[in-house]
């Protein structure tokens, strides 16, 4: 099983994934960004795209990497990654479905004011113009397709430990 944790940059995907992992039996965290980083290391570089998600190999490589890890280790993969392009999400979800891998797709959501405050006052990463630039594309995806394609978890007033518990409980409830 895949537990995909989506949402905009700065909403808490990485933190939540790390907190969800020990709550699910035999779970591991696999960050799809590492697949993108591998593609960014290709020399000479792949054509400039502004985002590794735009490279056609990224999406099937994410699916294949997850498939191979699950075949090798079993269990559940918790995968934190922002995907705001509907076609890209469909490619990934359809890839998992083609291999018979069930997916629980969660979107972490925070109200815009809360999100901008978190980004501006992030004690670990510091303020980020890149993360701030992703707030509006996230809002557009949320309005047009993303919230309908996932289980939305509002993090505006919920501590990360409770967000993780809510996701784990939802996953385990269906598994029972």
PDB file of C-alpha atoms in Angstrom:
ATOM      1  CA  UNK A   1       0.000   0.000   0.000  1.00  0.00           C
ATOM      2  CA  UNK A   2       0.999   3.579  -0.682  1.00  0.00           C
ATOM      3  CA  UNK A   3       0.023   6.395   1.673  1.00  0.00           C
ATOM      4  CA  UNK A   4       0.643   9.468  -0.490  1.00  0.00           C
ATOM      5  CA  UNK A   5       0.803  12.722   1.455  1.00  0.00           C
ATOM      6  CA  UNK A   6       0.203  15.657  -0.881  1.00  0.00           C
ATOM      7  CA  UNK A   7      -0.209  19.372  -0.243  1.00  0.00           C
ATOM      8  CA  UNK A   8       1.680  22.528  -0.946  1.00  0.00           C
ATOM      9  CA  UNK A   9       5.232  23.276   0.106  1.00  0.00           C
ATOM     10  CA  UNK A  10       5.410  24.243   3.767  1.00  0.00           C
ATOM     11  CA  UNK A  11       2.187  22.531   4.843  1.00  0.00           C
ATOM     12  CA  UNK A  12       3.994  19.780   6.772  1.00  0.00           C
ATOM     13  CA  UNK A  13       4.216  16.759   4.465  1.00  0.00           C
ATOM     14  CA  UNK A  14       7.710  15.697   5.520  1.00  0.00           C
ATOM     15  CA  UNK A  15       7.007  16.144   9.231  1.00  0.00           C
ATOM     16  CA  UNK A  16       3.694  14.315   8.941  1.00  0.00           C
ATOM     17  CA  UNK A  17       5.259  11.452   6.993  1.00  0.00           C
ATOM     18  CA  UNK A  18       7.904  10.942   9.646  1.00  0.00           C
ATOM     19  CA  UNK A  19       5.203  10.893  12.321  1.00  0.00           C
ATOM     20  CA  UNK A  20       2.846   8.585  10.367  1.00  0.00           C
ATOM     21  CA  UNK A  21       5.508   5.975   9.592  1.00  0.00           C
ATOM     22  CA  UNK A  22       5.851   4.502  13.112  1.00  0.00           C
ATOM     23  CA  UNK A  23       2.057   4.429  13.505  1.00  0.00           C
ATOM     24  CA  UNK A  24       1.580   2.023  10.587  1.00  0.00           C
ATOM     25  CA  UNK A  25       2.791  -1.583  10.738  1.00  0.00           C
ATOM     26  CA  UNK A  26       5.819  -2.277   8.506  1.00  0.00           C
ATOM     27  CA  UNK A  27       5.799   1.244   7.064  1.00  0.00           C
ATOM     28  CA  UNK A  28       8.704   3.066   5.464  1.00  0.00           C
ATOM     29  CA  UNK A  29       9.021   6.608   4.126  1.00  0.00           C
ATOM     30  CA  UNK A  30      10.007   6.900   0.460  1.00  0.00           C
ATOM     31  CA  UNK A  31      10.424  10.490  -0.710  1.00  0.00           C
ATOM     32  CA  UNK A  32       9.673  10.830  -4.458  1.00  0.00           C
ATOM     33  CA  UNK A  33      11.797  13.975  -4.466  1.00  0.00           C
ATOM     34  CA  UNK A  34      14.857  11.701  -4.298  1.00  0.00           C
ATOM     35  CA  UNK A  35      13.874  10.310  -7.708  1.00  0.00           C
ATOM     36  CA  UNK A  36      13.794  13.893  -8.981  1.00  0.00           C
ATOM     37  CA  UNK A  37      17.192  14.568  -7.426  1.00  0.00           C
ATOM     38  CA  UNK A  38      18.596  11.552  -9.262  1.00  0.00           C
ATOM     39  CA  UNK A  39      17.300  12.957 -12.547  1.00  0.00           C
ATOM     40  CA  UNK A  40      18.789  16.355 -11.695  1.00  0.00           C
ATOM     41  CA  UNK A  41      22.182  14.636 -11.376  1.00  0.00           C
ATOM     42  CA  UNK A  42      22.125  13.336 -14.973  1.00  0.00           C
ATOM     43  CA  UNK A  43      25.126  14.769 -16.892  1.00  0.00           C
ATOM     44  CA  UNK A  44      24.939  16.506 -19.201  1.00  0.00           C
ATOM     45  CA  UNK A  45      21.747  17.832 -17.651  1.00  0.00           C
ATOM     46  CA  UNK A  46      18.290  17.021 -18.921  1.00  0.00           C
ATOM     47  CA  UNK A  47      16.504  19.906 -20.675  1.00  0.00           C
ATOM     48  CA  UNK A  48      15.600  22.765 -18.310  1.00  0.00           C
ATOM     49  CA  UNK A  49      12.016  22.408 -17.099  1.00  0.00           C
ATOM     50  CA  UNK A  50      11.847  24.464 -13.905  1.00  0.00           C
ATOM     51  CA  UNK A  51      10.633  21.398 -11.970  1.00  0.00           C
ATOM     52  CA  UNK A  52      11.723  17.760 -12.197  1.00  0.00           C
ATOM     53  CA  UNK A  53       8.066  16.706 -12.200  1.00  0.00           C
ATOM     54  CA  UNK A  54       7.834  18.055 -15.754  1.00  0.00           C
ATOM     55  CA  UNK A  55      10.391  15.517 -16.964  1.00  0.00           C
ATOM     56  CA  UNK A  56       8.494  12.574 -18.447  1.00  0.00           C
ATOM     57  CA  UNK A  57      10.700   9.923 -16.772  1.00  0.00           C
ATOM     58  CA  UNK A  58       9.999  11.174 -13.240  1.00  0.00           C
ATOM     59  CA  UNK A  59       6.442   9.886 -12.881  1.00  0.00           C
ATOM     60  CA  UNK A  60       6.986   6.287 -14.094  1.00  0.00           C
ATOM     61  CA  UNK A  61      10.269   6.137 -12.161  1.00  0.00           C
ATOM     62  CA  UNK A  62       8.418   7.086  -8.962  1.00  0.00           C
ATOM     63  CA  UNK A  63       5.927   4.286  -9.600  1.00  0.00           C
ATOM     64  CA  UNK A  64       8.635   1.766 -10.461  1.00  0.00           C
ATOM     65  CA  UNK A  65      10.804   2.725  -7.489  1.00  0.00           C
ATOM     66  CA  UNK A  66       7.874   2.298  -5.118  1.00  0.00           C
ATOM     67  CA  UNK A  67       6.878  -0.984  -6.785  1.00  0.00           C
ATOM     68  CA  UNK A  68      10.386  -2.363  -6.417  1.00  0.00           C
ATOM     69  CA  UNK A  69      10.704  -1.278  -2.786  1.00  0.00           C
ATOM     70  CA  UNK A  70       7.331  -2.847  -1.945  1.00  0.00           C
ATOM     71  CA  UNK A  71       8.267  -6.070  -3.759  1.00  0.00           C
ATOM     72  CA  UNK A  72      11.538  -6.202  -1.833  1.00  0.00           C
ATOM     73  CA  UNK A  73      10.445  -5.083   1.632  1.00  0.00           C
ATOM     74  CA  UNK A  74       6.639  -5.326   1.683  1.00  0.00           C
ATOM     75  CA  UNK A  75       4.572  -3.239   4.061  1.00  0.00           C
ATOM     76  CA  UNK A  76       3.413   0.277   3.411  1.00  0.00           C
ATOM     77  CA  UNK A  77       5.217   3.191   1.794  1.00  0.00           C
ATOM     78  CA  UNK A  78       4.496   6.664   3.074  1.00  0.00           C
ATOM     79  CA  UNK A  79       5.301   9.052   0.230  1.00  0.00           C
ATOM     80  CA  UNK A  80       5.348  12.825   0.865  1.00  0.00           C
ATOM     81  CA  UNK A  81       5.253  14.791  -2.382  1.00  0.00           C
ATOM     82  CA  UNK A  82       3.463  17.814  -3.752  1.00  0.00           C
ATOM     83  CA  UNK A  83       1.743  17.000  -7.040  1.00  0.00           C
ATOM     84  CA  UNK A  84      -0.389  19.885  -8.297  1.00  0.00           C
ATOM     85  CA  UNK A  85      -0.731  18.900 -11.965  1.00  0.00           C
ATOM     86  CA  UNK A  86      -3.752  16.641 -12.354  1.00  0.00           C
ATOM     87  CA  UNK A  87      -2.325  14.791 -15.362  1.00  0.00           C
ATOM     88  CA  UNK A  88       0.813  13.958 -13.367  1.00  0.00           C
ATOM     89  CA  UNK A  89      -1.215  12.638 -10.451  1.00  0.00           C
ATOM     90  CA  UNK A  90      -3.304  10.510 -12.838  1.00  0.00           C
ATOM     91  CA  UNK A  91      -0.132   9.024 -14.364  1.00  0.00           C
ATOM     92  CA  UNK A  92       1.200   8.132 -10.919  1.00  0.00           C
ATOM     93  CA  UNK A  93      -2.099   6.790  -9.574  1.00  0.00           C
ATOM     94  CA  UNK A  94      -2.774   4.824 -12.777  1.00  0.00           C
ATOM     95  CA  UNK A  95       0.761   3.412 -12.613  1.00  0.00           C
ATOM     96  CA  UNK A  96       0.188   2.120  -9.099  1.00  0.00           C
ATOM     97  CA  UNK A  97      -3.218   0.726 -10.106  1.00  0.00           C
ATOM     98  CA  UNK A  98      -1.680  -1.101 -13.081  1.00  0.00           C
ATOM     99  CA  UNK A  99       0.559  -2.943 -10.607  1.00  0.00           C
ATOM    100  CA  UNK A 100      -2.296  -3.620  -8.174  1.00  0.00           C
ATOM    101  CA  UNK A 101      -0.854  -1.295  -5.524  1.00  0.00           C
ATOM    102  CA  UNK A 102      -3.578   0.375  -3.441  1.00  0.00           C
ATOM    103  CA  UNK A 103      -3.145   4.082  -2.731  1.00  0.00           C
ATOM    104  CA  UNK A 104      -4.540   6.271   0.021  1.00  0.00           C
ATOM    105  CA  UNK A 105      -4.117   9.839  -1.205  1.00  0.00           C
ATOM    106  CA  UNK A 106      -4.181  12.485   1.522  1.00  0.00           C
ATOM    107  CA  UNK A 107      -3.865  16.234   1.017  1.00  0.00           C
ATOM    108  CA  UNK A 108      -2.657  18.321   3.923  1.00  0.00           C
ATOM    109  CA  UNK A 109      -4.440  21.666   3.840  1.00  0.00           C
ATOM    110  CA  UNK A 110      -3.933  24.866   5.789  1.00  0.00           C
ATOM    111  CA  UNK A 111      -5.713  28.159   5.375  1.00  0.00           C
ATOM    112  CA  UNK A 112      -3.652  30.555   3.263  1.00  0.00           C
ATOM    113  CA  UNK A 113      -2.858  32.966   6.094  1.00  0.00           C
ATOM    114  CA  UNK A 114      -1.650  30.110   8.312  1.00  0.00           C
ATOM    115  CA  UNK A 115       0.380  28.621   5.498  1.00  0.00           C
ATOM    116  CA  UNK A 116       2.087  31.897   4.612  1.00  0.00           C
ATOM    117  CA  UNK A 117       2.877  32.466   8.299  1.00  0.00           C
ATOM    118  CA  UNK A 118       4.412  28.982   8.608  1.00  0.00           C
ATOM    119  CA  UNK A 119       6.565  29.548   5.515  1.00  0.00           C
ATOM    120  CA  UNK A 120       7.689  32.989   6.644  1.00  0.00           C
ATOM    121  CA  UNK A 121       8.523  31.845  10.184  1.00  0.00           C
ATOM    122  CA  UNK A 122       9.953  28.381   9.491  1.00  0.00           C
ATOM    123  CA  UNK A 123      12.670  27.941  12.125  1.00  0.00           C
ATOM    124  CA  UNK A 124      14.358  25.085  10.221  1.00  0.00           C
ATOM    125  CA  UNK A 125      14.326  26.236   6.587  1.00  0.00           C
ATOM    126  CA  UNK A 126      13.799  29.938   7.088  1.00  0.00           C
ATOM    127  CA  UNK A 127      11.583  32.069   4.845  1.00  0.00           C
ATOM    128  CA  UNK A 128      11.325  30.754   1.292  1.00  0.00           C
ATOM    129  CA  UNK A 129      10.212  32.658  -1.787  1.00  0.00           C
ATOM    130  CA  UNK A 130       9.965  29.337  -3.658  1.00  0.00           C
ATOM    131  CA  UNK A 131       7.597  27.823  -1.096  1.00  0.00           C
ATOM    132  CA  UNK A 132       5.584  31.061  -1.035  1.00  0.00           C
ATOM    133  CA  UNK A 133       5.337  30.970  -4.838  1.00  0.00           C
ATOM    134  CA  UNK A 134       3.587  27.582  -4.645  1.00  0.00           C
ATOM    135  CA  UNK A 135       0.693  28.762  -2.461  1.00  0.00           C
ATOM    136  CA  UNK A 136      -1.451  30.048  -5.340  1.00  0.00           C
ATOM    137  CA  UNK A 137      -0.857  27.042  -7.642  1.00  0.00           C
ATOM    138  CA  UNK A 138      -1.875  24.831  -4.715  1.00  0.00           C
ATOM    139  CA  UNK A 139      -5.043  26.891  -4.154  1.00  0.00           C
ATOM    140  CA  UNK A 140      -5.905  26.563  -7.855  1.00  0.00           C
ATOM    141  CA  UNK A 141      -5.356  22.786  -7.818  1.00  0.00           C
ATOM    142  CA  UNK A 142      -7.395  22.500  -4.609  1.00  0.00           C
ATOM    143  CA  UNK A 143     -10.290  24.395  -6.213  1.00  0.00           C
ATOM    144  CA  UNK A 144     -10.245  22.515  -9.499  1.00  0.00           C
ATOM    145  CA  UNK A 145      -9.344  18.879  -8.824  1.00  0.00           C
ATOM    146  CA  UNK A 146      -7.004  18.074  -5.939  1.00  0.00           C
ATOM    147  CA  UNK A 147      -9.423  18.117  -3.007  1.00  0.00           C
ATOM    148  CA  UNK A 148     -11.862  15.948  -4.969  1.00  0.00           C
ATOM    149  CA  UNK A 149      -9.097  13.410  -5.697  1.00  0.00           C
ATOM    150  CA  UNK A 150      -7.934  12.920  -2.113  1.00  0.00           C
ATOM    151  CA  UNK A 151      -8.827  12.798   1.543  1.00  0.00           C
ATOM    152  CA  UNK A 152      -8.290  16.344   2.805  1.00  0.00           C
ATOM    153  CA  UNK A 153      -6.754  16.764   6.248  1.00  0.00           C
ATOM    154  CA  UNK A 154      -6.981  20.310   7.588  1.00  0.00           C
ATOM    155  CA  UNK A 155      -3.809  21.208   9.466  1.00  0.00           C
ATOM    156  CA  UNK A 156      -4.684  24.846  10.148  1.00  0.00           C
ATOM    157  CA  UNK A 157      -5.283  24.368  13.884  1.00  0.00           C
ATOM    158  CA  UNK A 158      -4.161  20.763  14.328  1.00  0.00           C
ATOM    159  CA  UNK A 159      -0.731  19.841  15.718  1.00  0.00           C
ATOM    160  CA  UNK A 160       1.407  17.582  13.495  1.00  0.00           C
ATOM    161  CA  UNK A 161       1.167  14.630  15.903  1.00  0.00           C
ATOM    162  CA  UNK A 162      -2.631  14.701  15.684  1.00  0.00           C
ATOM    163  CA  UNK A 163      -2.558  15.081  11.886  1.00  0.00           C
ATOM    164  CA  UNK A 164      -0.371  11.969  11.716  1.00  0.00           C
ATOM    165  CA  UNK A 165      -2.657  10.092  14.101  1.00  0.00           C
ATOM    166  CA  UNK A 166      -5.726  11.050  12.007  1.00  0.00           C
ATOM    167  CA  UNK A 167      -4.089   9.732   8.835  1.00  0.00           C
ATOM    168  CA  UNK A 168      -2.872   6.541  10.491  1.00  0.00           C
ATOM    169  CA  UNK A 169      -6.290   5.925  12.036  1.00  0.00           C
ATOM    170  CA  UNK A 170      -7.969   6.396   8.627  1.00  0.00           C
ATOM    171  CA  UNK A 171      -5.559   3.944   6.994  1.00  0.00           C
ATOM    172  CA  UNK A 172      -5.868   1.372   9.776  1.00  0.00           C
ATOM    173  CA  UNK A 173      -9.666   1.690   9.926  1.00  0.00           C
ATOM    174  CA  UNK A 174      -9.966   0.538   6.307  1.00  0.00           C
ATOM    175  CA  UNK A 175      -7.366  -2.186   6.836  1.00  0.00           C
ATOM    176  CA  UNK A 176      -9.428  -3.781   9.620  1.00  0.00           C
TER     177      UNK A 176
END
